[in-house]
XYZ file of C-alpha atoms in Angstrom:
598
model
C 0.000 0.000 0.000
C 2.791 2.450 0.779
C 4.374 4.197 3.728
C 2.971 7.699 3.388
C 5.140 10.818 3.441
C 8.777 10.044 4.289
C 9.955 10.811 7.828
C 12.275 13.483 6.413
C 9.092 15.446 5.722
C 8.881 15.876 9.500
C 12.236 17.334 10.643
C 10.983 18.030 14.172
C 9.710 15.559 16.758
C 8.697 15.467 20.405
C 7.425 12.805 22.780
C 4.346 14.361 24.362
C 3.874 12.021 27.330
C 6.193 10.757 30.041
C 5.793 7.096 29.069
C 6.842 7.546 25.450
C 3.454 6.359 24.150
C 2.663 9.467 22.100
C 5.151 10.907 19.584
C 4.486 13.939 17.421
C 6.490 14.654 14.271
C 6.004 17.813 12.248
C 7.378 20.058 9.542
C 6.376 23.136 7.615
C 5.199 22.658 4.043
C 4.840 26.073 2.415
C 1.794 27.738 3.970
C 0.751 24.510 5.726
C 1.966 22.359 8.604
C 2.391 18.611 8.140
C 1.934 16.475 11.271
C 2.402 12.788 12.037
C 1.146 11.125 15.240
C 2.600 7.775 16.380
C 0.614 6.534 19.378
C 0.644 3.290 21.354
C -3.043 2.497 20.971
C -5.441 0.722 18.627
C -8.206 3.169 19.513
C -8.712 6.820 18.698
C -6.028 9.507 18.839
C -6.733 13.154 19.677
C -4.551 16.168 19.007
C -5.281 19.861 19.485
C -4.130 23.440 19.886
C -5.229 25.402 22.947
C -4.600 28.913 24.236
C -4.696 27.752 27.857
C -3.358 24.218 27.593
C -6.800 22.911 28.570
C -9.838 21.651 26.699
C -11.734 24.951 26.748
C -11.862 26.866 23.424
C -9.518 24.416 21.725
C -8.926 23.449 18.087
C -9.004 19.627 17.967
C -8.619 16.789 15.465
C -9.548 13.162 16.262
C -8.689 10.161 14.124
C -7.875 6.481 13.960
C -8.401 3.280 11.997
C -11.550 1.241 12.673
C -12.331 -1.990 10.871
C -9.695 -1.225 8.277
C -11.175 2.192 7.517
C -9.422 5.439 8.474
C -11.208 8.399 9.972
C -10.125 11.953 10.788
C -12.486 14.645 12.044
C -11.938 18.353 12.726
C -13.563 19.464 16.018
C -13.551 22.457 18.326
C -14.613 23.060 21.915
C -16.416 26.036 23.423
C -15.535 27.711 26.715
C -17.441 24.949 28.520
C -15.254 22.259 26.889
C -18.138 20.845 24.837
C -16.752 19.029 21.781
C -18.419 19.998 18.488
C -17.788 19.007 14.888
C -16.287 21.899 12.933
C -18.441 22.763 9.881
C -15.209 23.710 8.062
C -12.939 20.655 7.943
C -9.371 21.956 7.736
C -7.307 18.913 8.760
C -6.565 16.677 5.760
C -5.625 13.029 6.191
C -2.640 11.848 4.139
C -1.809 8.487 5.673
C -3.154 6.148 8.325
C -1.926 2.834 9.694
C -2.702 0.522 12.561
C -0.756 -2.542 13.701
C -0.915 -4.726 16.778
C 0.335 -1.960 19.089
C 0.243 1.448 17.418
C -1.830 3.852 15.372
C -0.081 6.244 12.978
C -1.856 9.257 11.457
C -0.326 11.771 9.047
C -2.266 14.897 8.130
C -1.797 18.562 7.258
C -3.446 21.900 7.894
C -2.959 25.426 6.614
C -1.255 27.731 9.140
C -4.102 30.268 8.783
C -7.461 28.804 7.760
C -9.970 31.707 7.923
C -11.930 29.495 10.364
C -12.840 31.208 13.643
C -12.911 27.775 15.310
C -9.259 27.132 14.407
C -6.140 28.540 16.057
C -3.656 30.195 13.730
C -0.203 28.604 13.851
C 2.506 31.267 14.261
C 6.062 31.548 15.554
C 4.644 31.966 19.083
C 4.523 29.176 21.629
C 1.767 26.666 20.877
C 0.121 24.732 23.697
C -0.450 21.329 22.158
C -3.031 19.084 23.841
C -3.139 15.332 23.261
C -5.250 12.327 24.217
C -5.860 8.726 23.194
C -8.141 5.818 24.077
C -7.984 2.028 23.632
C -11.318 2.105 21.753
C -12.225 3.914 18.542
C -14.647 6.816 18.450
C -17.445 4.832 16.804
C -17.474 1.948 19.293
C -19.087 3.885 22.107
C -19.424 7.485 20.980
C -16.984 9.901 22.573
C -15.077 7.609 24.907
C -13.478 9.585 27.684
C -9.712 9.395 27.422
C -9.234 9.163 31.205
C -5.646 9.810 32.270
C -4.292 9.335 28.730
C -4.146 13.038 28.066
C -1.877 16.005 28.583
C -0.460 19.246 27.278
C 2.937 20.356 26.050
C 4.222 23.733 24.894
C 6.127 23.722 21.605
C 7.209 26.053 18.824
C 5.865 24.428 15.701
C 7.439 26.958 13.346
C 10.934 26.997 14.823
C 13.441 27.167 11.947
C 15.439 24.031 11.279
C 18.956 23.966 12.672
C 21.988 23.123 10.626
C 23.763 20.499 12.722
C 27.396 19.515 12.339
C 28.238 16.017 13.576
C 29.595 16.154 17.128
C 30.095 12.416 17.726
C 33.892 12.635 17.965
C 34.146 15.991 19.758
C 35.213 16.345 23.401
C 32.703 17.468 25.993
C 32.283 18.171 29.690
C 29.232 17.754 31.887
C 27.764 20.147 34.431
C 25.496 17.937 36.533
C 23.968 18.093 39.968
C 25.271 15.559 42.465
C 22.584 13.741 44.458
C 20.346 16.780 44.961
C 17.525 15.932 47.423
C 14.411 17.319 45.734
C 12.024 18.612 48.447
C 8.480 17.244 48.680
C 6.966 20.529 47.537
C 5.433 21.776 44.308
C 8.291 23.949 43.010
C 12.004 24.068 43.824
C 14.765 26.087 42.171
C 18.186 24.574 42.840
C 21.417 26.429 42.066
C 24.910 24.966 41.789
C 28.148 26.745 40.862
C 30.605 25.129 38.443
C 34.036 25.950 37.059
C 34.606 25.522 33.324
C 37.330 22.848 33.063
C 38.798 24.127 29.762
C 41.003 27.025 30.876
C 44.330 27.119 29.074
C 43.560 27.338 25.385
C 40.733 28.816 23.339
C 37.982 26.402 22.220
C 34.453 26.863 20.916
C 31.366 25.230 22.404
C 29.278 24.127 19.417
C 26.350 22.424 21.127
C 24.713 22.191 24.560
C 22.565 19.162 25.413
C 20.293 18.415 28.386
C 21.253 15.431 30.568
C 18.019 14.493 32.305
C 18.164 11.615 34.792
C 16.134 8.668 33.571
C 12.666 8.721 35.085
C 12.922 12.449 35.894
C 11.743 13.708 32.490
C 8.683 15.321 34.101
C 10.475 16.385 37.284
C 13.160 18.582 35.692
C 11.221 21.510 34.305
C 13.910 23.857 33.034
C 17.641 24.531 33.297
C 19.337 27.924 32.982
C 23.092 28.478 32.816
C 24.423 31.872 33.937
C 27.863 33.430 33.580
C 29.238 34.605 36.944
C 31.915 37.055 38.013
C 35.427 35.930 37.062
C 36.755 37.261 40.378
C 35.250 34.345 42.331
C 37.427 31.528 43.680
C 37.019 27.783 44.048
C 35.434 28.085 47.507
C 32.088 28.790 45.807
C 32.082 25.304 44.263
C 31.590 23.350 47.493
C 27.810 23.095 47.635
C 24.512 23.910 45.982
C 21.608 25.802 47.495
C 18.022 26.757 46.761
C 17.976 29.739 44.396
C 16.225 33.019 45.340
C 16.485 32.023 49.009
C 17.391 34.529 51.744
C 20.289 32.301 52.821
C 21.730 31.561 49.404
C 25.448 32.379 48.921
C 26.303 35.949 47.888
C 28.311 34.543 44.980
C 25.036 33.560 43.294
C 24.168 37.255 42.971
C 27.094 37.796 40.584
C 25.555 35.401 38.047
C 23.304 37.537 35.875
C 23.894 36.776 32.194
C 22.098 33.759 30.745
C 24.364 31.840 28.350
C 22.060 28.856 27.853
C 18.437 27.924 28.526
C 16.624 24.593 28.243
C 12.956 23.859 29.000
C 11.071 20.601 29.497
C 10.704 18.786 26.205
C 13.283 21.023 24.546
C 16.281 19.825 22.639
C 19.905 20.873 22.807
C 21.073 24.198 21.420
C 23.266 24.097 18.319
C 25.346 27.148 17.439
C 25.441 28.194 13.774
C 28.421 26.720 11.883
C 30.309 30.043 11.845
C 29.782 30.855 15.548
C 30.747 29.256 18.874
C 30.701 29.995 22.607
C 34.314 30.760 23.451
C 35.866 29.049 26.472
C 39.425 28.798 27.719
C 40.615 32.425 27.614
C 40.660 35.190 30.230
C 37.693 36.902 28.565
C 35.525 33.774 28.695
C 33.168 32.371 31.364
C 35.136 30.672 34.141
C 32.492 30.256 36.846
C 28.931 29.446 35.835
C 25.740 28.910 37.831
C 23.272 26.211 36.824
C 19.672 26.756 37.924
C 17.372 23.732 37.803
C 13.604 24.083 38.254
C 12.092 20.945 39.806
C 8.353 20.462 39.350
C 6.939 18.047 41.936
C 3.157 18.649 42.027
C 2.488 15.250 43.654
C 4.846 16.140 46.548
C 6.779 12.908 46.061
C 9.281 12.273 48.865
C 12.791 10.899 48.617
C 13.638 12.069 45.094
C 17.376 12.386 44.361
C 18.414 14.073 41.115
C 21.626 14.160 39.059
C 20.462 16.032 35.954
C 22.397 18.757 34.169
C 23.971 19.828 30.878
C 26.607 18.560 28.448
C 28.748 21.142 26.622
C 30.339 19.829 23.429
C 33.339 21.800 22.223
C 36.025 21.802 19.556
C 39.614 23.046 19.231
C 38.832 23.891 15.586
C 37.914 27.520 16.013
C 34.989 29.071 14.218
C 35.028 32.502 12.641
C 33.142 34.342 15.402
C 32.742 34.268 19.190
C 29.130 34.355 20.368
C 28.059 36.960 22.889
C 24.930 37.479 24.988
C 23.286 40.846 25.694
C 20.591 41.161 28.350
C 18.099 43.769 27.154
C 14.850 45.029 28.645
C 13.819 46.243 32.082
C 16.496 46.190 34.753
C 15.163 43.923 37.508
C 14.108 46.168 40.389
C 11.169 47.338 42.495
C 10.869 50.330 40.139
C 9.148 47.886 37.779
C 5.676 47.270 39.183
C 2.242 46.142 38.009
C -1.082 46.977 39.726
C -3.382 44.138 40.820
C -6.558 43.095 39.022
C -5.352 44.058 35.536
C -6.395 41.835 32.595
C -3.570 43.461 30.638
C -0.694 45.696 31.653
C 2.231 46.546 29.374
C 5.790 47.163 30.540
C 8.630 48.256 28.286
C 12.360 47.872 28.749
C 14.623 49.988 26.540
C 17.986 49.117 25.081
C 18.481 52.765 24.251
C 20.087 54.313 21.197
C 22.465 56.108 23.602
C 23.830 52.817 24.966
C 24.064 51.143 21.561
C 25.623 54.273 20.061
C 28.407 54.315 22.648
C 29.081 50.570 22.986
C 28.738 49.576 19.339
C 30.356 52.789 18.135
C 33.454 51.999 20.187
C 33.585 48.241 19.667
C 31.780 47.387 16.427
C 30.695 50.329 14.229
C 29.611 47.886 11.498
C 27.099 46.386 13.925
C 26.484 42.945 15.421
C 24.497 39.993 14.044
C 21.739 38.550 16.252
C 20.945 34.890 15.510
C 18.788 33.783 18.467
C 16.681 35.410 21.200
C 15.327 34.229 24.557
C 12.262 36.157 25.766
C 11.853 36.043 29.542
C 9.131 36.931 32.038
C 7.583 35.199 35.048
C 4.151 33.827 35.960
C 2.113 36.946 35.125
C 3.666 37.157 31.647
C 1.276 36.588 28.731
C 3.113 37.925 25.647
C 6.546 39.400 24.836
C 7.792 41.219 21.759
C 11.252 42.464 20.867
C 10.745 45.611 18.775
C 13.531 47.138 16.682
C 13.822 50.781 15.600
C 16.327 52.510 13.328
C 16.312 56.262 12.736
C 12.821 56.391 14.235
C 11.453 53.797 11.798
C 10.169 50.498 13.136
C 11.778 47.410 11.603
C 10.285 43.934 11.519
C 9.936 42.362 14.982
C 13.210 40.839 16.125
C 11.346 38.116 18.050
C 7.924 37.618 19.570
C 5.814 35.177 21.564
C 2.146 36.116 21.772
C 1.340 32.930 23.743
C 4.137 33.151 26.310
C 4.415 30.178 28.660
C 6.651 30.612 31.718
C 7.199 26.852 31.775
C 8.559 26.759 28.224
C 11.479 29.084 27.676
C 14.271 28.504 25.203
C 16.249 30.455 22.638
C 14.353 31.092 19.417
C 16.500 30.866 16.306
C 15.877 33.770 13.958
C 14.921 32.830 10.411
C 17.513 35.344 9.222
C 20.283 36.980 11.213
C 19.496 40.581 12.133
C 22.035 43.421 12.121
C 21.960 45.801 15.111
C 23.721 49.105 14.393
C 24.999 51.943 16.612
C 22.037 54.215 17.343
C 19.347 51.537 16.960
C 16.638 51.197 19.621
C 15.478 47.857 20.985
C 12.259 47.731 23.017
C 11.278 44.643 25.013
C 7.476 44.861 25.321
C 5.912 42.613 27.965
C 2.199 42.004 28.460
C 0.984 40.812 31.867
C -2.248 39.709 33.506
C -2.750 40.211 37.250
C -6.506 39.565 37.405
C -5.946 36.903 40.084
C -3.800 39.140 42.328
C -4.904 41.562 45.030
C -1.535 43.205 45.729
C 1.088 44.910 43.571
C 3.449 42.730 41.543
C 7.058 43.886 41.799
C 10.115 43.393 39.655
C 12.294 40.756 41.283
C 13.816 37.285 41.193
C 10.952 35.202 42.588
C 8.484 33.652 40.167
C 5.726 35.685 41.851
C 7.777 38.799 41.064
C 8.165 39.840 37.448
C 10.796 40.385 34.795
C 10.738 41.791 31.263
C 13.921 40.714 29.515
C 15.309 39.628 26.173
C 18.577 37.738 25.878
C 20.198 38.295 22.474
C 22.667 35.725 21.156
C 24.879 37.483 18.632
C 28.342 37.743 17.081
C 31.030 38.988 17.109
C 31.234 39.277 20.913
C 31.728 42.816 22.227
C 32.076 44.230 25.734
C 28.375 44.832 26.319
C 26.458 42.507 28.631
C 23.417 44.590 29.606
C 21.472 47.221 27.695
C 18.425 47.996 29.820
C 16.427 50.728 31.512
C 14.607 51.648 34.723
C 11.562 53.972 34.810
C 11.593 56.933 37.183
C 10.080 55.845 40.535
C 9.205 59.290 41.884
C 6.847 60.066 38.988
C 5.221 56.677 39.528
C 4.650 57.533 43.192
C 3.222 60.943 42.305
C 0.453 59.086 40.488
C -0.841 57.725 43.819
C -0.441 61.134 45.508
C 2.983 60.863 47.175
C 4.418 64.327 47.775
C 7.642 63.834 49.753
C 9.983 61.071 50.954
C 12.463 61.074 53.834
C 15.922 62.172 52.707
C 18.655 61.148 52.819
C 17.413 57.686 51.939
C 18.652 55.326 54.663
C 16.317 52.346 54.260
C 15.205 50.178 51.368
C 12.512 50.349 50.278
C 12.558 54.055 51.184
C 9.962 55.706 53.461
C 7.322 58.278 52.545
C 7.026 61.525 54.540
C 3.819 62.988 53.074
C 0.871 63.084 52.537
C -0.604 61.902 55.806
C -2.265 58.717 54.509
C 1.144 57.333 53.460
C 3.310 58.848 56.230
C 6.006 56.430 57.461
C 4.993 53.764 54.960
C 7.507 52.258 52.560
C 6.758 53.059 48.935
C 5.791 49.364 48.465
C 3.217 49.605 51.262
C 1.893 52.879 49.858
C 1.409 51.380 46.396
C -0.439 48.458 47.954
C -2.599 50.792 50.065
C -3.738 52.734 47.002
C -7.188 51.587 45.821
C -6.461 50.324 42.326
C -9.308 50.054 39.842
C -8.929 48.918 36.255
C -9.355 52.482 34.995
C -6.706 53.724 37.467
C -4.434 50.876 36.371
C -4.899 51.821 32.716
C -4.113 55.481 33.398
C -1.040 54.431 35.391
C 0.092 52.194 32.528
C -0.166 55.073 30.048
C 1.888 57.276 32.384
C 4.641 54.716 32.995
C 5.203 54.077 29.287
C 5.993 57.759 28.704
C 8.321 58.308 31.682
C 12.025 59.123 31.241
C 14.218 56.090 31.856
C 17.509 55.566 33.624
C 19.975 53.902 31.235
C 21.785 50.694 32.235
C 24.712 50.034 29.903
C 27.093 47.473 31.401
C 30.345 45.776 30.493
C 31.575 42.461 31.893
C 32.461 42.129 35.590
C 30.265 45.060 36.630
C 32.178 47.672 34.618
C 30.040 50.336 32.922
C 29.890 52.414 29.789
C 29.851 56.176 30.466
C 26.165 56.448 29.500
C 25.267 54.261 32.506
C 22.969 56.116 34.902
C 22.028 58.841 32.430
C 18.395 59.763 31.839
C 16.908 59.216 28.395
C 13.483 59.541 26.838
C 11.845 56.423 25.412
C 11.416 56.560 21.622
C 8.151 57.761 20.136
C 6.579 54.462 19.164
C 3.195 53.313 18.003
C 1.182 51.546 20.701
C -0.084 48.938 20.600
C 2.170 47.197 18.103
C 0.307 46.571 14.845
C 0.697 42.954 13.814
C 1.224 42.176 10.166
C -1.976 41.125 8.367
C -2.391 37.370 8.056
C -3.170 35.816 4.676
C -5.350 32.803 5.342
C -6.365 29.897 3.141
C -9.762 28.259 3.456
C -10.275 24.518 3.240
C -11.483 24.746 -0.346
C -8.067 26.005 -1.437
C -6.530 22.667 -0.509
C -8.609 20.289 -2.606
C -5.918 20.114 -5.242
C -3.104 19.337 -2.811
C -0.810 16.660 -4.136
C -0.759 14.861 -0.830
C -4.512 14.473 -0.789
C -4.234 12.378 -3.945
C -1.613 10.192 -2.295
C -3.680 9.052 0.665
C -2.354 5.652 1.677
C -4.104 3.424 4.147
C -2.349 0.496 5.671
C -4.345 -1.744 7.914
C -2.370 -4.604 9.387
C -4.081 -6.986 11.767
C -2.459 -8.118 14.950
C -2.423 -11.736 13.732
C -0.476 -10.799 10.616
C 2.057 -8.567 12.325
C 2.445 -10.216 15.695
C 4.081 -8.163 18.393
C 5.677 -5.452 16.297
C 7.683 -2.974 18.377
C 6.826 0.709 18.737
C 7.682 3.258 16.091
C 10.786 5.316 16.820
């Protein structure tokens, strides 16, 4: 009968469940997305796209093979999670097979279908939902899938990576040693490491996750930070919970992310002409690895040894990679009122900072090839906007479906040049509808951040290009007239008016009676305030523009997204793959106990 589209048609793959029973393969095909499901069941298979990661208001397709006949049906759910057949069928079956253990379905769908019941597929994070059952749909109507269901965040339109074979290259591992994972929902564990390659320049070409077997759902994400080079080996003795009052001071020197991995993610491969330099005085020597453990069942007695593998080569590449942290400097001056369905914060990598740093180090500009967008639990969407001579360029990166639990570097489709005098604006959208107190900029996941990490080449001496809004004008909004000077306490204390006297500015902001209209007015004010420029070199050195006041650029708000060209189902009737539909039905008696598809 045939094997359907070749596996090379699906360059990306992910196992969606912890048991390895549900594998998704996918690849872009022009204006459509081709998908292949390989599931350990002889019943129905469900797959969907959801804004929340749940069943409500989801775009769903259900299929299988029953009695030798394939079926595939396009559904949607309303806000009450009621499953309904979509009158416009936009998922198109290309191949179906069932054997004694597995069902395989291959199908495609246009990225933008003109169907209000479908979710458009963009470069943003997509919350994929999945389910399967041991019976087919027709045997007993809509069989409930029970515990055979879940959700996973992915980027379905991530560009393909050009990988160079690393089988024979040396590597070193940064792994935790017998970390006792507490019996609580969330733990962040930090451990300091020293890079072992110190005497000769090498390039790291790839970073891979090393997740302890059986802990695939426990280890939620791993971040690797570059720390101050002035530390000594005494910091290597032990790990500690991150963001804890008693954590070592040395952890506070580790601010620049050089690698990020999230659950389900793959390793990071540097472009063939770029590598992360190690082994010289200018390179990372001490690094901090932060591991997020997710233990919602409060399991006791877990011991973890997960970490990262850095693969490197003595064959030097043309360029050293660098990382710039852009956005809002993390501080209490960044704050978000409670009860807001949407609040926008902006962090500015100002033209003044880029003019000075790039003008001195790289007048021809730098090339950005990947971006990590970062916020915390209130984050809903992040965009990295790019301006040159007052004109807005195409977005550098964006994620309109931001998921705190899925953060990794996005490869840019094309490298982007950043020139002296450009402006970069990190625009973060938050929701605080479930909060009754102010949300403050800070390190905890209940605090917030608004950052972009730019991977670029060639490396220059610029590690942070950020901004802080003026706090006094923010406080004037709630009626603060005077603070005690000189400032001797942090957070500082208010002197007048009477209702805030002797309160810290945090307490005063919380005392203010925030309504949504007040929050909106406050948001409009904050976005227009002068900003304090942060323009940092390595090891806490600063460019001369550091600390200066600058005005944010005149920009259009909100950002106008590019119009989407959609294709209705009728446009696809002539698709070549629809004429190549191959059905293979193999009975268990004929195949025997065939192993799973890999």
